[in-house]
PDB file of C-alpha atoms in Angstrom:
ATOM      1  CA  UNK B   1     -53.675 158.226   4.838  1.00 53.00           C
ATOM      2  CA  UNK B   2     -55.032 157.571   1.113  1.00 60.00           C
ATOM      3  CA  UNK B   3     -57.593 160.093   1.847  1.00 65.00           C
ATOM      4  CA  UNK B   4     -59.361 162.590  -0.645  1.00 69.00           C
ATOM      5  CA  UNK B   5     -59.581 165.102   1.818  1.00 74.00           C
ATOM      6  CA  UNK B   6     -57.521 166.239   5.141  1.00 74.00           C
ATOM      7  CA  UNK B   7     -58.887 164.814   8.143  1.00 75.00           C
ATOM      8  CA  UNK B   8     -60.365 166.410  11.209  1.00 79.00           C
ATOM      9  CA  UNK B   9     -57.631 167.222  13.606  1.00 81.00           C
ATOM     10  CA  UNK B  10     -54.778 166.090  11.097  1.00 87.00           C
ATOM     11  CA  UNK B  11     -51.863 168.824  10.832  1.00 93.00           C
ATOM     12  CA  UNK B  12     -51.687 168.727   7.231  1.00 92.00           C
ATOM     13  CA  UNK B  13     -53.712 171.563   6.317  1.00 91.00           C
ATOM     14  CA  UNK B  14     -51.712 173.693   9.132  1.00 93.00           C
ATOM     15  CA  UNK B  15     -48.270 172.844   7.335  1.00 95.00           C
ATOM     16  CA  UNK B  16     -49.943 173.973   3.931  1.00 92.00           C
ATOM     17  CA  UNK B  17     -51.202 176.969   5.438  1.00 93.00           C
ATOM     18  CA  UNK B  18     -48.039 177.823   8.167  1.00 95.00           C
ATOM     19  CA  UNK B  19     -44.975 176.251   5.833  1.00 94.00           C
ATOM     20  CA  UNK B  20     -44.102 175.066   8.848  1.00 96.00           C
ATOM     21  CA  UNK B  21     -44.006 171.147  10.585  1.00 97.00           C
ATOM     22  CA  UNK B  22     -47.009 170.536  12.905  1.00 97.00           C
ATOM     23  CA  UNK B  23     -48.359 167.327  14.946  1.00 96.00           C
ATOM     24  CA  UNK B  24     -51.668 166.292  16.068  1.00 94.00           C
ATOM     25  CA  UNK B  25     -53.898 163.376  17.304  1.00 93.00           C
ATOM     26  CA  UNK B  26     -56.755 161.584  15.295  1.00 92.00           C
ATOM     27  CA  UNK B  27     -58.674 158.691  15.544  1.00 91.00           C
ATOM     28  CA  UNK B  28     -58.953 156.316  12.588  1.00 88.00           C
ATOM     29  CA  UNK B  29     -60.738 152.748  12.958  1.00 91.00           C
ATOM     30  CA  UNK B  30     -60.982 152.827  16.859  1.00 92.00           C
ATOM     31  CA  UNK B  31     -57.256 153.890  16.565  1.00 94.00           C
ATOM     32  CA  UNK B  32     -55.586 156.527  18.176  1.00 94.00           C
ATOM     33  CA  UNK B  33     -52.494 158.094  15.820  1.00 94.00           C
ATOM     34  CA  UNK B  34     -49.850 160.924  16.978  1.00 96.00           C
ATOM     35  CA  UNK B  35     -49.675 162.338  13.658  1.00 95.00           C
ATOM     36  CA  UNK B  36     -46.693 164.940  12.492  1.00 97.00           C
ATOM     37  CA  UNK B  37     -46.372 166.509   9.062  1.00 96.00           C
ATOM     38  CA  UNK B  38     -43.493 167.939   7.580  1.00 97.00           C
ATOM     39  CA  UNK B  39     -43.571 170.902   4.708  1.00 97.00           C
ATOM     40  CA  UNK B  40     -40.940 169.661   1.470  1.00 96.00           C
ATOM     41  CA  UNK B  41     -39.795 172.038  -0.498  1.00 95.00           C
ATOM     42  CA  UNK B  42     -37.003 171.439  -3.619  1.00 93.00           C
ATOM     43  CA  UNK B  43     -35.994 174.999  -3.334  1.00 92.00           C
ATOM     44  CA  UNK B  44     -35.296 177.084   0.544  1.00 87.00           C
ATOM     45  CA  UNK B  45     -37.624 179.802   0.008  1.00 88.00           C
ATOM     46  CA  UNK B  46     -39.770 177.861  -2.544  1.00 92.00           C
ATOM     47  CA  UNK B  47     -43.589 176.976  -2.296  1.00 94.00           C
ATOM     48  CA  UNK B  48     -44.358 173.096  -0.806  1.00 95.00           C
ATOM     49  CA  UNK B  49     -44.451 170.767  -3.550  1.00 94.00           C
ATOM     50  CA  UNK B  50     -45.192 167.604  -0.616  1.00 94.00           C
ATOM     51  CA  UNK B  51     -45.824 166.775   2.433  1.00 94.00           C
ATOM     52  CA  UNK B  52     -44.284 164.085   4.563  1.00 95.00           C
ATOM     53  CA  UNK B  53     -46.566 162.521   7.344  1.00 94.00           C
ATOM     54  CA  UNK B  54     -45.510 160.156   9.857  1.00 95.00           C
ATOM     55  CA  UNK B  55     -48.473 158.022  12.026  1.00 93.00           C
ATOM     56  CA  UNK B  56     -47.609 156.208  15.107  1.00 96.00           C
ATOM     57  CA  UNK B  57     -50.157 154.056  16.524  1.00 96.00           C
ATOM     58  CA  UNK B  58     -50.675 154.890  20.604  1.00 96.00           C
ATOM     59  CA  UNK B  59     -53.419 153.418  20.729  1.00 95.00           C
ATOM     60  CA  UNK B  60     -52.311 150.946  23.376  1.00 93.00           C
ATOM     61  CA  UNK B  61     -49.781 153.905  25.153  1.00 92.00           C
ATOM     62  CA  UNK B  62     -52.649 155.749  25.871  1.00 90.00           C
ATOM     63  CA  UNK B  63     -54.322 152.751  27.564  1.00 89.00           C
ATOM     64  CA  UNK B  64     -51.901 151.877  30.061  1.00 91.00           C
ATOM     65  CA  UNK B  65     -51.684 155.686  30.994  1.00 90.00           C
ATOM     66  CA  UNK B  66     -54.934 155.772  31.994  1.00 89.00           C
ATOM     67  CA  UNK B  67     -54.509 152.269  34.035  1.00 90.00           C
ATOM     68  CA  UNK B  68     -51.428 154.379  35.490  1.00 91.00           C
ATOM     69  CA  UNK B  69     -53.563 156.921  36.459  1.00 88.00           C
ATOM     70  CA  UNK B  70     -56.399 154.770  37.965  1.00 87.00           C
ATOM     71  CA  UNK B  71     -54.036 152.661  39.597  1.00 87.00           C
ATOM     72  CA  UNK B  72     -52.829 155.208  41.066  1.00 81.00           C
ATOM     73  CA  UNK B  73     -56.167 156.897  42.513  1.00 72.00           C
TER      74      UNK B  73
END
């Protein structure tokens, strides 16, 4: 987000390269984002011309999982 350059592990590059939508997981700030891209094209069979990105913050999801799981042990 308001980077230069693609991210490690961010599924930007992969929708560039596939034309298709693709999701990963990065770490930004101590942070942990589920991140999904989206190819946008103006025409069907056209080249990109965008991509759409969505972040959601699970930082604190994954946290309580892993209280789940120790809770559980």
């Amino acid at each position: 987000a308001g980077q230069s350059k693609i991210c490690e592990g961010c599924p930007v590059g992969r929708v560039i390269e596939k034309g298709k939508p693709a999701s990963g997981t990065i770490t930004i700030n101590q942070k942990l984002y589920q991140v999904q891209s989206f190819p946008i094209r103006l025409a069907q069979d056209g080249p990109i011309t965008n991509v759409v990105t969505l972040y959601e913050d699970i930082t604190d999801q994954k946290a309580l999982q892993r209280k789940v799981l120790q809770t559980e042990k």
